[in-house]
Amino acid sequence: LRDMSAESILIFITLYTGLRIGEACALQWDDIDMEARVIYVRRTVSRTWSGENGKKSSRLTVGPPKTQSSLRCIPICSVLHEVLSSYPRRKEKGYVLLGSNGSFVSPRTFEYRYKQILSRCGLQLLNYHALRHTFAPRCIERGVDIKTLCEILGHANAATTLNIYVHSSMDLKKIQLEKLVS
């Protein structure tokens, strides 16, 4: 674990929390409370667009999430706690993933690095958001209730969580119908 990169730590965090890529890039060590075993989602990296004289330009900013429900506190499970406890750089200040200037890393840069890691591991190249789409169904398969998952993901209502992340597989349908028998 001591050899894990900051990128690997953020990937691991996302697999166990469902963070969005902008939230992961904005995550600071102060947002991770190891004693309380929680991660606070307080900010996100986003691109803002402006235009003058017919020219469009953009810049990256770190600010609060777009919605109140995206400001949240996510419990740290035992596996994630063990990994974070073993990671020596967690006592640093500032962003978990630092850019060359000591600031945050852009989501586009992080996505590129993430795909490099997947490639080195011989894994299928999926976008970073696929981690969130891995986390949520795993929670549902393990019996996490929709309201809890909705709050962990930062959705405003459970309908959003249901519509985006709950897909009934044939195996799940079989299990549910077997409930009629017992």
PDB file of N, CA, C and O in Angstrom, residues 97-135:
ATOM      1  N   LEU A  97      -4.867  14.450  -4.588  1.00  0.00           N
ATOM      2  CA  LEU A  97      -4.140  14.355  -5.855  1.00  0.00           C
ATOM      3  C   LEU A  97      -3.668  15.749  -6.234  1.00  0.00           C
ATOM      4  O   LEU A  97      -4.480  16.633  -6.517  1.00  0.00           O
ATOM      5  N   LEU A  98      -2.358  15.945  -6.189  1.00  0.00           N
ATOM      6  CA  LEU A  98      -1.793  17.267  -6.433  1.00  0.00           C
ATOM      7  C   LEU A  98      -1.360  17.440  -7.880  1.00  0.00           C
ATOM      8  O   LEU A  98      -0.768  16.528  -8.472  1.00  0.00           O
ATOM      9  N   GLY A  99      -1.624  18.620  -8.414  1.00  0.00           N
ATOM     10  CA  GLY A  99      -1.126  18.976  -9.730  1.00  0.00           C
ATOM     11  C   GLY A  99       0.302  19.469  -9.628  1.00  0.00           C
ATOM     12  O   GLY A  99       0.852  19.608  -8.528  1.00  0.00           O
ATOM     13  N   SER A 100       0.903  19.756 -10.747  1.00  0.00           N
ATOM     14  CA  SER A 100       2.303  20.181 -10.775  1.00  0.00           C
ATOM     15  C   SER A 100       2.531  21.495 -10.028  1.00  0.00           C
ATOM     16  O   SER A 100       3.613  21.741  -9.503  1.00  0.00           O
ATOM     17  N   ASN A 101       1.505  22.322  -9.947  1.00  0.00           N
ATOM     18  CA  ASN A 101       1.638  23.601  -9.249  1.00  0.00           C
ATOM     19  C   ASN A 101       1.189  23.522  -7.787  1.00  0.00           C
ATOM     20  O   ASN A 101       1.037  24.535  -7.135  1.00  0.00           O
ATOM     21  N   GLY A 102       0.941  22.302  -7.289  1.00  0.00           N
ATOM     22  CA  GLY A 102       0.506  22.123  -5.903  1.00  0.00           C
ATOM     23  C   GLY A 102      -0.979  22.317  -5.702  1.00  0.00           C
ATOM     24  O   GLY A 102      -1.467  22.300  -4.584  1.00  0.00           O
ATOM     25  N   SER A 103      -1.697  22.527  -6.789  1.00  0.00           N
ATOM     26  CA  SER A 103      -3.137  22.713  -6.722  1.00  0.00           C
ATOM     27  C   SER A 103      -3.832  21.410  -7.121  1.00  0.00           C
ATOM     28  O   SER A 103      -3.205  20.355  -7.176  1.00  0.00           O
ATOM     29  N   PHE A 104      -5.115  21.498  -7.429  1.00  0.00           N
ATOM     30  CA  PHE A 104      -5.879  20.322  -7.830  1.00  0.00           C
ATOM     31  C   PHE A 104      -5.497  19.881  -9.242  1.00  0.00           C
ATOM     32  O   PHE A 104      -4.907  20.646 -10.015  1.00  0.00           O
ATOM     33  N   VAL A 105      -5.866  18.656  -9.570  1.00  0.00           N
ATOM     34  CA  VAL A 105      -5.680  18.116 -10.919  1.00  0.00           C
ATOM     35  C   VAL A 105      -7.031  18.192 -11.629  1.00  0.00           C
ATOM     36  O   VAL A 105      -8.070  17.907 -11.034  1.00  0.00           O
ATOM     37  N   SER A 106      -7.001  18.541 -12.885  1.00  0.00           N
ATOM     38  CA  SER A 106      -8.253  18.645 -13.641  1.00  0.00           C
ATOM     39  C   SER A 106      -8.861  17.255 -13.836  1.00  0.00           C
ATOM     40  O   SER A 106      -8.132  16.261 -13.940  1.00  0.00           O
ATOM     41  N   PRO A 107     -10.184  17.178 -13.892  1.00  0.00           N
ATOM     42  CA  PRO A 107     -10.829  15.893 -14.154  1.00  0.00           C
ATOM     43  C   PRO A 107     -10.344  15.241 -15.453  1.00  0.00           C
ATOM     44  O   PRO A 107     -10.173  14.025 -15.516  1.00  0.00           O
ATOM     45  N   ARG A 108     -10.089  16.027 -16.470  1.00  0.00           N
ATOM     46  CA  ARG A 108      -9.613  15.467 -17.739  1.00  0.00           C
ATOM     47  C   ARG A 108      -8.240  14.806 -17.559  1.00  0.00           C
ATOM     48  O   ARG A 108      -7.983  13.719 -18.079  1.00  0.00           O
ATOM     49  N   THR A 109      -7.349  15.454 -16.814  1.00  0.00           N
ATOM     50  CA  THR A 109      -6.023  14.889 -16.553  1.00  0.00           C
ATOM     51  C   THR A 109      -6.143  13.621 -15.718  1.00  0.00           C
ATOM     52  O   THR A 109      -5.478  12.616 -15.988  1.00  0.00           O
ATOM     53  N   PHE A 110      -6.992  13.664 -14.709  1.00  0.00           N
ATOM     54  CA  PHE A 110      -7.179  12.488 -13.860  1.00  0.00           C
ATOM     55  C   PHE A 110      -7.765  11.331 -14.650  1.00  0.00           C
ATOM     56  O   PHE A 110      -7.353  10.187 -14.496  1.00  0.00           O
ATOM     57  N   GLU A 111      -8.722  11.615 -15.538  1.00  0.00           N
ATOM     58  CA  GLU A 111      -9.312  10.575 -16.394  1.00  0.00           C
ATOM     59  C   GLU A 111      -8.225   9.932 -17.258  1.00  0.00           C
ATOM     60  O   GLU A 111      -8.173   8.719 -17.419  1.00  0.00           O
ATOM     61  N   TYR A 112      -7.326  10.745 -17.794  1.00  0.00           N
ATOM     62  CA  TYR A 112      -6.225  10.251 -18.620  1.00  0.00           C
ATOM     63  C   TYR A 112      -5.318   9.328 -17.794  1.00  0.00           C
ATOM     64  O   TYR A 112      -4.960   8.233 -18.237  1.00  0.00           O
ATOM     65  N   ARG A 113      -4.954   9.763 -16.588  1.00  0.00           N
ATOM     66  CA  ARG A 113      -4.092   8.950 -15.719  1.00  0.00           C
ATOM     67  C   ARG A 113      -4.788   7.650 -15.313  1.00  0.00           C
ATOM     68  O   ARG A 113      -4.161   6.597 -15.231  1.00  0.00           O
ATOM     69  N   TYR A 114      -6.068   7.736 -15.045  1.00  0.00           N
ATOM     70  CA  TYR A 114      -6.876   6.561 -14.696  1.00  0.00           C
ATOM     71  C   TYR A 114      -6.828   5.542 -15.836  1.00  0.00           C
ATOM     72  O   TYR A 114      -6.606   4.349 -15.610  1.00  0.00           O
ATOM     73  N   LYS A 115      -6.997   6.000 -17.055  1.00  0.00           N
ATOM     74  CA  LYS A 115      -6.960   5.087 -18.207  1.00  0.00           C
ATOM     75  C   LYS A 115      -5.566   4.497 -18.406  1.00  0.00           C
ATOM     76  O   LYS A 115      -5.432   3.348 -18.828  1.00  0.00           O
ATOM     77  N   GLN A 116      -4.521   5.262 -18.074  1.00  0.00           N
ATOM     78  CA  GLN A 116      -3.162   4.725 -18.134  1.00  0.00           C
ATOM     79  C   GLN A 116      -2.997   3.578 -17.135  1.00  0.00           C
ATOM     80  O   GLN A 116      -2.378   2.556 -17.440  1.00  0.00           O
ATOM     81  N   ILE A 117      -3.548   3.739 -15.941  1.00  0.00           N
ATOM     82  CA  ILE A 117      -3.481   2.688 -14.915  1.00  0.00           C
ATOM     83  C   ILE A 117      -4.221   1.450 -15.402  1.00  0.00           C
ATOM     84  O   ILE A 117      -3.713   0.333 -15.288  1.00  0.00           O
ATOM     85  N   LEU A 118      -5.426   1.634 -15.950  1.00  0.00           N
ATOM     86  CA  LEU A 118      -6.183   0.498 -16.482  1.00  0.00           C
ATOM     87  C   LEU A 118      -5.385  -0.217 -17.566  1.00  0.00           C
ATOM     88  O   LEU A 118      -5.317  -1.454 -17.585  1.00  0.00           O
ATOM     89  N   SER A 119      -4.777   0.541 -18.449  1.00  0.00           N
ATOM     90  CA  SER A 119      -3.995  -0.035 -19.542  1.00  0.00           C
ATOM     91  C   SER A 119      -2.810  -0.843 -19.010  1.00  0.00           C
ATOM     92  O   SER A 119      -2.563  -1.966 -19.460  1.00  0.00           O
ATOM     93  N   ARG A 120      -2.074  -0.278 -18.041  1.00  0.00           N
ATOM     94  CA  ARG A 120      -0.931  -0.977 -17.446  1.00  0.00           C
ATOM     95  C   ARG A 120      -1.357  -2.284 -16.778  1.00  0.00           C
ATOM     96  O   ARG A 120      -0.602  -3.242 -16.730  1.00  0.00           O
ATOM     97  N   CYS A 121      -2.595  -2.300 -16.251  1.00  0.00           N
ATOM     98  CA  CYS A 121      -3.110  -3.496 -15.571  1.00  0.00           C
ATOM     99  C   CYS A 121      -3.762  -4.473 -16.546  1.00  0.00           C
ATOM    100  O   CYS A 121      -4.219  -5.546 -16.138  1.00  0.00           O
ATOM    101  N   GLY A 122      -3.823  -4.091 -17.810  1.00  0.00           N
ATOM    102  CA  GLY A 122      -4.441  -4.957 -18.801  1.00  0.00           C
ATOM    103  C   GLY A 122      -5.951  -5.031 -18.679  1.00  0.00           C
ATOM    104  O   GLY A 122      -6.568  -6.017 -19.082  1.00  0.00           O
ATOM    105  N   LEU A 123      -6.548  -3.983 -18.144  1.00  0.00           N
ATOM    106  CA  LEU A 123      -7.998  -3.945 -17.947  1.00  0.00           C
ATOM    107  C   LEU A 123      -8.677  -3.164 -19.064  1.00  0.00           C
ATOM    108  O   LEU A 123      -8.062  -2.308 -19.709  1.00  0.00           O
ATOM    109  N   GLN A 124      -9.939  -3.445 -19.263  1.00  0.00           N
ATOM    110  CA  GLN A 124     -10.733  -2.749 -20.268  1.00  0.00           C
ATOM    111  C   GLN A 124     -10.770  -1.256 -19.947  1.00  0.00           C
ATOM    112  O   GLN A 124     -10.950  -0.859 -18.796  1.00  0.00           O
ATOM    113  N   LEU A 125     -10.595  -0.436 -20.977  1.00  0.00           N
ATOM    114  CA  LEU A 125     -10.606   1.011 -20.782  1.00  0.00           C
ATOM    115  C   LEU A 125     -12.035   1.519 -20.674  1.00  0.00           C
ATOM    116  O   LEU A 125     -12.768   1.559 -21.656  1.00  0.00           O
ATOM    117  N   LEU A 126     -12.420   1.871 -19.474  1.00  0.00           N
ATOM    118  CA  LEU A 126     -13.734   2.443 -19.193  1.00  0.00           C
ATOM    119  C   LEU A 126     -13.532   3.845 -18.644  1.00  0.00           C
ATOM    120  O   LEU A 126     -12.495   4.139 -18.043  1.00  0.00           O
ATOM    121  N   ASN A 127     -14.533   4.698 -18.796  1.00  0.00           N
ATOM    122  CA  ASN A 127     -14.382   6.033 -18.239  1.00  0.00           C
ATOM    123  C   ASN A 127     -14.499   5.989 -16.717  1.00  0.00           C
ATOM    124  O   ASN A 127     -14.978   5.020 -16.139  1.00  0.00           O
ATOM    125  N   TYR A 128     -14.025   7.056 -16.087  1.00  0.00           N
ATOM    126  CA  TYR A 128     -13.970   7.098 -14.626  1.00  0.00           C
ATOM    127  C   TYR A 128     -15.352   6.953 -13.998  1.00  0.00           C
ATOM    128  O   TYR A 128     -15.501   6.339 -12.941  1.00  0.00           O
ATOM    129  N   HIS A 129     -16.354   7.475 -14.657  1.00  0.00           N
ATOM    130  CA  HIS A 129     -17.720   7.410 -14.120  1.00  0.00           C
ATOM    131  C   HIS A 129     -18.198   5.960 -13.980  1.00  0.00           C
ATOM    132  O   HIS A 129     -19.116   5.678 -13.203  1.00  0.00           O
ATOM    133  N   ALA A 130     -17.556   5.036 -14.697  1.00  0.00           N
ATOM    134  CA  ALA A 130     -17.908   3.614 -14.577  1.00  0.00           C
ATOM    135  C   ALA A 130     -17.671   3.115 -13.148  1.00  0.00           C
ATOM    136  O   ALA A 130     -18.339   2.177 -12.705  1.00  0.00           O
ATOM    137  N   LEU A 131     -16.755   3.755 -12.421  1.00  0.00           N
ATOM    138  CA  LEU A 131     -16.523   3.366 -11.021  1.00  0.00           C
ATOM    139  C   LEU A 131     -17.763   3.649 -10.182  1.00  0.00           C
ATOM    140  O   LEU A 131     -18.129   2.866  -9.302  1.00  0.00           O
ATOM    141  N   ARG A 132     -18.401   4.773 -10.435  1.00  0.00           N
ATOM    142  CA  ARG A 132     -19.646   5.126  -9.737  1.00  0.00           C
ATOM    143  C   ARG A 132     -20.742   4.130 -10.121  1.00  0.00           C
ATOM    144  O   ARG A 132     -21.546   3.725  -9.289  1.00  0.00           O
ATOM    145  N   HIS A 133     -20.744   3.738 -11.405  1.00  0.00           N
ATOM    146  CA  HIS A 133     -21.722   2.769 -11.889  1.00  0.00           C
ATOM    147  C   HIS A 133     -21.368   1.347 -11.469  1.00  0.00           C
ATOM    148  O   HIS A 133     -22.137   0.425 -11.711  1.00  0.00           O
ATOM    149  N   THR A 134     -20.226   1.156 -10.875  1.00  0.00           N
ATOM    150  CA  THR A 134     -19.855  -0.113 -10.255  1.00  0.00           C
ATOM    151  C   THR A 134     -20.260  -0.092  -8.789  1.00  0.00           C
ATOM    152  O   THR A 134     -20.827  -1.049  -8.271  1.00  0.00           O
ATOM    153  N   PHE A 135     -19.971   1.018  -8.121  1.00  0.00           N
ATOM    154  CA  PHE A 135     -20.269   1.171  -6.700  1.00  0.00           C
ATOM    155  C   PHE A 135     -21.762   1.004  -6.404  1.00  0.00           C
ATOM    156  O   PHE A 135     -22.159   0.221  -5.529  1.00  0.00           O
TER     157      PHE A 135
END
